[in-house]
PDB file of C-alpha atoms in Angstrom:
ATOM      1  CA  ALA A  20      18.540  -5.240 -14.745  1.00 84.00           C
ATOM      2  CA  ALA A  21      19.296  -5.373 -11.014  1.00 89.00           C
ATOM      3  CA  PHE A  22      22.359  -7.564 -11.637  1.00 89.00           C
ATOM      4  CA  LEU A  23      23.748  -5.225 -14.331  1.00 87.00           C
ATOM      5  CA  THR A  24      23.109  -2.194 -12.136  1.00 87.00           C
ATOM      6  CA  TYR A  25      25.021  -3.847  -9.285  1.00 90.00           C
ATOM      7  CA  ILE A  26      27.984  -4.651 -11.557  1.00 89.00           C
ATOM      8  CA  LEU A  27      27.990  -1.069 -12.894  1.00 86.00           C
ATOM      9  CA  TYR A  28      28.028   0.291  -9.356  1.00 87.00           C
ATOM     10  CA  ARG A  29      30.761  -2.029  -8.126  1.00 87.00           C
ATOM     11  CA  TYR A  30      33.025  -2.185 -11.168  1.00 85.00           C
ATOM     12  CA  PRO A  31      32.334   0.573 -13.739  1.00 83.00           C
ATOM     13  CA  GLU A  32      35.052  -0.431 -16.191  1.00 86.00           C
ATOM     14  CA  TRP A  33      34.741   0.466 -19.900  1.00 86.00           C
ATOM     15  CA  TYR A  34      33.672  -3.003 -21.047  1.00 87.00           C
ATOM     16  CA  VAL A  35      30.953  -3.100 -18.359  1.00 88.00           C
ATOM     17  CA  VAL A  36      29.673   0.326 -19.427  1.00 88.00           C
ATOM     18  CA  ASP A  37      29.783  -0.687 -23.112  1.00 89.00           C
ATOM     19  CA  SER A  38      27.987  -3.996 -22.508  1.00 90.00           C
ATOM     20  CA  ILE A  39      25.171  -2.360 -20.561  1.00 91.00           C
ATOM     21  CA  GLY A  40      24.998   0.426 -23.158  1.00 90.00           C
ATOM     22  CA  ILE A  41      24.508  -2.157 -25.916  1.00 91.00           C
ATOM     23  CA  VAL A  42      21.687  -3.856 -23.999  1.00 91.00           C
ATOM     24  CA  VAL A  43      19.962  -0.545 -23.188  1.00 91.00           C
ATOM     25  CA  GLY A  44      20.503   0.789 -26.722  1.00 92.00           C
ATOM     26  CA  ALA A  45      19.037  -2.333 -28.327  1.00 93.00           C
ATOM     27  CA  GLY A  46      15.906  -1.981 -26.219  1.00 93.00           C
ATOM     28  CA  ILE A  47      15.491   1.712 -27.044  1.00 93.00           C
ATOM     29  CA  ILE A  48      16.069   1.061 -30.757  1.00 95.00           C
ATOM     30  CA  ALA A  49      13.415  -1.654 -30.816  1.00 94.00           C
ATOM     31  CA  ILE A  50      10.844   0.448 -28.931  1.00 94.00           C
ATOM     32  CA  LEU A  51      11.388   3.607 -31.004  1.00 93.00           C
ATOM     33  CA  GLY A  52      11.538   1.660 -34.265  1.00 93.00           C
ATOM     34  CA  ILE A  53       8.179  -0.068 -33.817  1.00 91.00           C
ATOM     35  CA  SER A  54       6.527   2.989 -32.221  1.00 92.00           C
ATOM     36  CA  LEU A  55       7.498   5.835 -34.552  1.00 89.00           C
ATOM     37  CA  GLY A  56       6.597   5.839 -38.220  1.00 88.00           C
ATOM     38  CA  ILE A  57       9.118   6.853 -40.846  1.00 92.00           C
ATOM     39  CA  LEU A  58       8.023  10.495 -41.246  1.00 92.00           C
ATOM     40  CA  PRO A  59       8.025  11.449 -37.531  1.00 93.00           C
ATOM     41  CA  LEU A  60      11.351   9.651 -37.152  1.00 94.00           C
ATOM     42  CA  PHE A  61      12.755  11.698 -40.055  1.00 94.00           C
ATOM     43  CA  PHE A  62      11.705  14.924 -38.310  1.00 94.00           C
ATOM     44  CA  LEU A  63      13.143  13.762 -34.977  1.00 94.00           C
ATOM     45  CA  MET A  64      16.472  12.710 -36.531  1.00 94.00           C
ATOM     46  CA  ILE A  65      16.871  15.983 -38.436  1.00 95.00           C
ATOM     47  CA  ALA A  66      16.002  18.082 -35.361  1.00 95.00           C
ATOM     48  CA  LEU A  67      18.426  16.144 -33.143  1.00 93.00           C
ATOM     49  CA  ALA A  68      21.194  16.371 -35.754  1.00 93.00           C
ATOM     50  CA  ILE A  69      20.823  20.162 -35.795  1.00 93.00           C
ATOM     51  CA  TYR A  70      20.805  20.271 -31.982  1.00 92.00           C
ATOM     52  CA  ASP A  71      23.894  18.049 -31.802  1.00 89.00           C
ATOM     53  CA  ALA A  72      25.798  20.290 -34.213  1.00 90.00           C
ATOM     54  CA  ILE A  73      24.873  23.413 -32.221  1.00 90.00           C
ATOM     55  CA  ALA A  74      25.751  21.745 -28.895  1.00 86.00           C
ATOM     56  CA  VAL A  75      29.177  20.622 -30.107  1.00 84.00           C
ATOM     57  CA  TYR A  76      30.319  23.444 -32.387  1.00 84.00           C
ATOM     58  CA  LYS A  77      28.419  26.522 -31.181  1.00 85.00           C
ATOM     59  CA  THR A  78      27.507  26.423 -27.484  1.00 82.00           C
ATOM     60  CA  LYS A  79      29.954  23.550 -26.787  1.00 76.00           C
ATOM     61  CA  HIS A  80      27.904  22.432 -23.792  1.00 77.00           C
ATOM     62  CA  MET A  81      27.916  18.848 -25.082  1.00 78.00           C
ATOM     63  CA  LEU A  82      31.502  18.535 -23.851  1.00 76.00           C
ATOM     64  CA  ASP A  83      30.387  19.515 -20.339  1.00 76.00           C
ATOM     65  CA  LEU A  84      27.635  16.909 -20.554  1.00 79.00           C
ATOM     66  CA  ALA A  85      30.113  14.259 -21.704  1.00 76.00           C
ATOM     67  CA  ASP A  86      32.374  15.175 -18.779  1.00 76.00           C
ATOM     68  CA  ALA A  87      29.516  14.734 -16.297  1.00 78.00           C
ATOM     69  CA  VAL A  88      28.535  11.386 -17.817  1.00 76.00           C
ATOM     70  CA  THR A  89      32.144  10.195 -17.742  1.00 76.00           C
ATOM     71  CA  GLU A  90      32.572  11.244 -14.121  1.00 76.00           C
ATOM     72  CA  LYS A  91      29.450   9.331 -13.054  1.00 77.00           C
ATOM     73  CA  ARG A  92      30.353   6.294 -15.262  1.00 79.00           C
ATOM     74  CA  LEU A  93      26.864   6.191 -16.798  1.00 79.00           C
ATOM     75  CA  PRO A  94      26.162   3.694 -19.625  1.00 82.00           C
ATOM     76  CA  VAL A  95      25.022   6.367 -22.078  1.00 84.00           C
ATOM     77  CA  VAL A  96      28.346   6.494 -23.902  1.00 84.00           C
ATOM     78  CA  MET A  97      30.296   3.872 -25.799  1.00 85.00           C
ATOM     79  CA  VAL A  98      33.943   3.834 -24.753  1.00 84.00           C
ATOM     80  CA  ILE A  99      36.585   2.758 -27.298  1.00 83.00           C
ATOM     81  CA  PRO A 100      40.057   2.470 -25.713  1.00 84.00           C
ATOM     82  CA  LYS A 101      43.010   3.557 -27.841  1.00 79.00           C
ATOM     83  CA  ALA A 102      45.578   1.523 -25.918  1.00 76.00           C
ATOM     84  CA  LYS A 103      45.810  -1.775 -24.088  1.00 79.00           C
ATOM     85  CA  GLY A 104      45.443  -1.472 -20.335  1.00 79.00           C
ATOM     86  CA  TYR A 105      43.108   1.543 -20.456  1.00 79.00           C
ATOM     87  CA  SER A 106      40.911   1.940 -17.376  1.00 80.00           C
ATOM     88  CA  PHE A 107      37.672   3.905 -17.565  1.00 78.00           C
ATOM     89  CA  ARG A 108      37.668   4.239 -13.780  1.00 75.00           C
ATOM     90  CA  LYS A 109      40.862   6.308 -14.036  1.00 76.00           C
ATOM     91  CA  GLN A 110      39.607   8.473 -16.898  1.00 72.00           C
ATOM     92  CA  LYS A 111      40.498  12.133 -16.432  1.00 72.00           C
ATOM     93  CA  SER A 112      38.326  15.097 -17.354  1.00 68.00           C
ATOM     94  CA  LEU A 113      37.743  15.193 -21.116  1.00 67.00           C
ATOM     95  CA  LYS A 114      37.511  18.975 -21.131  1.00 65.00           C
ATOM     96  CA  LYS A 115      40.827  19.426 -19.315  1.00 65.00           C
ATOM     97  CA  THR A 116      42.519  16.883 -21.586  1.00 62.00           C
ATOM     98  CA  LEU A 117      41.375  18.743 -24.703  1.00 62.00           C
ATOM     99  CA  GLN A 118      42.301  22.154 -23.285  1.00 60.00           C
ATOM    100  CA  SER A 119      45.798  20.959 -22.406  1.00 58.00           C
ATOM    101  CA  LYS A 120      46.078  19.147 -25.758  1.00 60.00           C
ATOM    102  CA  GLY A 121      47.015  15.996 -23.900  1.00 57.00           C
ATOM    103  CA  GLN A 122      46.968  12.472 -25.308  1.00 64.00           C
ATOM    104  CA  ARG A 123      43.440  11.074 -25.420  1.00 70.00           C
ATOM    105  CA  GLU A 124      43.311   7.581 -23.958  1.00 74.00           C
ATOM    106  CA  ALA A 125      39.963   6.623 -25.469  1.00 77.00           C
ATOM    107  CA  MET A 126      37.243   7.735 -27.870  1.00 79.00           C
ATOM    108  CA  PHE A 127      33.683   8.307 -26.698  1.00 81.00           C
ATOM    109  CA  MET A 128      30.465   7.993 -28.651  1.00 84.00           C
ATOM    110  CA  GLY A 129      27.064   8.959 -27.278  1.00 85.00           C
ATOM    111  CA  LEU A 130      24.464   6.203 -27.157  1.00 87.00           C
ATOM    112  CA  GLY A 131      22.105   8.427 -29.153  1.00 86.00           C
ATOM    113  CA  ASP A 132      24.508   8.197 -32.101  1.00 89.00           C
ATOM    114  CA  ILE A 133      23.603   4.513 -32.284  1.00 91.00           C
ATOM    115  CA  VAL A 134      19.973   4.694 -31.202  1.00 93.00           C
ATOM    116  CA  PHE A 135      18.528   7.043 -33.817  1.00 93.00           C
ATOM    117  CA  PRO A 136      20.027   5.546 -37.006  1.00 94.00           C
ATOM    118  CA  GLY A 137      19.196   2.116 -35.577  1.00 94.00           C
ATOM    119  CA  SER A 138      15.601   3.159 -34.928  1.00 95.00           C
ATOM    120  CA  LEU A 139      15.200   4.133 -38.590  1.00 95.00           C
ATOM    121  CA  VAL A 140      16.429   0.658 -39.583  1.00 95.00           C
ATOM    122  CA  ILE A 141      13.729  -0.991 -37.436  1.00 94.00           C
ATOM    123  CA  SER A 142      11.084   1.522 -38.522  1.00 94.00           C
ATOM    124  CA  ALA A 143      11.826   0.831 -42.202  1.00 93.00           C
ATOM    125  CA  MET A 144      11.636  -2.910 -41.648  1.00 92.00           C
ATOM    126  CA  THR A 145       8.350  -2.549 -39.760  1.00 91.00           C
ATOM    127  CA  PHE A 146       6.332   0.173 -41.470  1.00 91.00           C
ATOM    128  CA  LEU A 147       7.300  -0.726 -45.038  1.00 89.00           C
ATOM    129  CA  GLY A 148       6.113  -4.272 -44.392  1.00 82.00           C
ATOM    130  CA  SER A 149       2.673  -5.759 -44.926  1.00 80.00           C
ATOM    131  CA  GLU A 150      -0.367  -5.391 -42.710  1.00 76.00           C
ATOM    132  CA  VAL A 151      -1.288  -8.205 -40.367  1.00 76.00           C
ATOM    133  CA  MET A 152      -5.021  -8.881 -40.632  1.00 74.00           C
ATOM    134  CA  TYR A 153      -7.207 -10.397 -37.927  1.00 75.00           C
ATOM    135  CA  ARG A 154     -10.934 -10.863 -38.499  1.00 75.00           C
ATOM    136  CA  GLY A 155     -10.851  -8.400 -41.354  1.00 73.00           C
ATOM    137  CA  GLU A 156      -9.007  -5.659 -39.435  1.00 76.00           C
ATOM    138  CA  ALA A 157      -5.386  -4.546 -39.596  1.00 70.00           C
ATOM    139  CA  VAL A 158      -3.785  -5.216 -36.211  1.00 66.00           C
ATOM    140  CA  GLY A 159      -0.140  -4.535 -37.009  1.00 73.00           C
ATOM    141  CA  MET A 160       2.685  -4.735 -39.508  1.00 78.00           C
ATOM    142  CA  GLU A 161       5.150  -7.483 -40.308  1.00 82.00           C
ATOM    143  CA  PRO A 162       8.457  -7.306 -42.230  1.00 84.00           C
ATOM    144  CA  THR A 163       8.743  -8.414 -45.840  1.00 88.00           C
ATOM    145  CA  VAL A 164      11.729  -9.090 -48.076  1.00 91.00           C
ATOM    146  CA  GLN A 165      11.337  -5.586 -49.530  1.00 91.00           C
ATOM    147  CA  SER A 166      11.174  -3.847 -46.152  1.00 91.00           C
ATOM    148  CA  LEU A 167      14.188  -5.853 -44.968  1.00 93.00           C
ATOM    149  CA  GLY A 168      16.082  -4.692 -48.064  1.00 93.00           C
ATOM    150  CA  VAL A 169      15.403  -1.027 -47.262  1.00 94.00           C
ATOM    151  CA  ALA A 170      16.391  -1.640 -43.640  1.00 95.00           C
ATOM    152  CA  LEU A 171      19.729  -3.073 -44.791  1.00 96.00           C
ATOM    153  CA  THR A 172      20.479  -0.099 -47.077  1.00 96.00           C
ATOM    154  CA  THR A 173      19.562   2.223 -44.191  1.00 95.00           C
ATOM    155  CA  PHE A 174      22.043   0.368 -41.994  1.00 95.00           C
ATOM    156  CA  ALA A 175      24.682   0.527 -44.740  1.00 96.00           C
ATOM    157  CA  GLY A 176      24.123   4.273 -45.081  1.00 95.00           C
ATOM    158  CA  SER A 177      24.649   4.785 -41.351  1.00 94.00           C
ATOM    159  CA  LEU A 178      27.924   2.829 -41.583  1.00 94.00           C
ATOM    160  CA  VAL A 179      29.093   5.098 -44.408  1.00 94.00           C
ATOM    161  CA  GLY A 180      28.261   8.105 -42.226  1.00 93.00           C
ATOM    162  CA  TYR A 181      30.177   6.477 -39.370  1.00 91.00           C
ATOM    163  CA  ALA A 182      33.229   5.938 -41.590  1.00 91.00           C
ATOM    164  CA  VAL A 183      33.233   9.620 -42.577  1.00 90.00           C
ATOM    165  CA  LEU A 184      32.764  10.628 -38.940  1.00 88.00           C
ATOM    166  CA  MET A 185      35.760   8.546 -37.855  1.00 85.00           C
ATOM    167  CA  ARG A 186      38.007  10.368 -40.337  1.00 85.00           C
ATOM    168  CA  TYR A 187      37.261  13.615 -38.505  1.00 82.00           C
ATOM    169  CA  VAL A 188      37.404  12.053 -35.027  1.00 78.00           C
ATOM    170  CA  MET A 189      40.883  10.657 -35.678  1.00 77.00           C
ATOM    171  CA  LYS A 190      42.130  14.227 -36.067  1.00 74.00           C
ATOM    172  CA  GLY A 191      41.564  14.671 -32.332  1.00 68.00           C
ATOM    173  CA  ARG A 192      38.759  17.231 -32.213  1.00 72.00           C
ATOM    174  CA  PRO A 193      35.286  16.606 -30.712  1.00 73.00           C
ATOM    175  CA  GLN A 194      32.771  15.957 -33.479  1.00 82.00           C
ATOM    176  CA  ALA A 195      28.981  15.947 -33.618  1.00 84.00           C
ATOM    177  CA  GLY A 196      27.987  12.404 -34.550  1.00 86.00           C
ATOM    178  CA  LEU A 197      24.308  12.730 -35.412  1.00 90.00           C
ATOM    179  CA  PRO A 198      24.630  15.037 -38.466  1.00 92.00           C
ATOM    180  CA  LEU A 199      26.713  12.450 -40.335  1.00 92.00           C
ATOM    181  CA  LEU A 200      25.143   9.309 -38.884  1.00 93.00           C
ATOM    182  CA  ASN A 201      21.531  10.432 -39.306  1.00 94.00           C
ATOM    183  CA  SER A 202      22.238  11.837 -42.785  1.00 94.00           C
ATOM    184  CA  GLY A 203      23.854   8.562 -43.817  1.00 94.00           C
ATOM    185  CA  ALA A 204      20.907   6.536 -42.514  1.00 94.00           C
ATOM    186  CA  ILE A 205      18.315   8.762 -44.207  1.00 95.00           C
ATOM    187  CA  LEU A 206      20.190   8.750 -47.531  1.00 95.00           C
ATOM    188  CA  GLY A 207      20.625   4.975 -47.298  1.00 95.00           C
ATOM    189  CA  PHE A 208      16.887   4.659 -46.685  1.00 95.00           C
ATOM    190  CA  ALA A 209      16.060   6.910 -49.668  1.00 94.00           C
ATOM    191  CA  VAL A 210      18.372   5.019 -52.040  1.00 93.00           C
ATOM    192  CA  GLY A 211      17.144   1.631 -50.872  1.00 93.00           C
ATOM    193  CA  TYR A 212      13.484   2.612 -51.111  1.00 93.00           C
ATOM    194  CA  PHE A 213      13.870   3.921 -54.657  1.00 93.00           C
ATOM    195  CA  LEU A 214      15.812   0.867 -55.833  1.00 92.00           C
ATOM    196  CA  ILE A 215      13.370  -1.606 -54.304  1.00 91.00           C
ATOM    197  CA  PHE A 216       9.987   0.115 -54.669  1.00 87.00           C
ATOM    198  CA  GLN A 217      10.828   2.182 -57.781  1.00 84.00           C
ATOM    199  CA  ASP A 218       9.162   5.435 -56.663  1.00 82.00           C
ATOM    200  CA  PHE A 219      10.083   8.638 -54.831  1.00 80.00           C
ATOM    201  CA  SER A 220       7.355   8.603 -52.171  1.00 80.00           C
ATOM    202  CA  LEU A 221       9.721   7.058 -49.583  1.00 78.00           C
ATOM    203  CA  GLY A 222       6.726   5.333 -48.055  1.00 71.00           C
ATOM    204  CA  LEU A 223       5.634   8.566 -46.355  1.00 73.00           C
TER     205      LEU A 223
END
């Protein structure tokens, strides 16, 4: 952690920010996925999707937040360059670029857009698994083939949501990621659970 922090401080280029974001995101996904059950995660994902939509389309303060994060080069966004030779250290204000209708040099995706659908994947794999027994008491859960199947359909659903999101993003306007990504993950979970477990309880 100290080494990555030093690199980020000394050379905050886009691939450094992305690499650290992946490491941090993987840790958060694992912790949330094994800590939150499916139902509370559903509520959290729906609430955050609504907040994201309001912040992007209504109050539009998410753009100000993205500007601040970009200025400080924090690893809470994933940076996808649109051209060879792009430098994150020379990135101009996102808000000014959009207002002037200038050419966007890169696309940005909040780390939360990856974390919450990913957490549902881990939660499905964990909490739809079988209980681990020790001396006659349940001490945890472990994945099964069935729970892994639901996790994979949840992941596939989030990818479908991502594909739809990218169609809107390519038009050049800021888009709220969580409504489509979380919806895709939840629908993928629901479809996978029904196909594998043959009931509508969703394991709740």
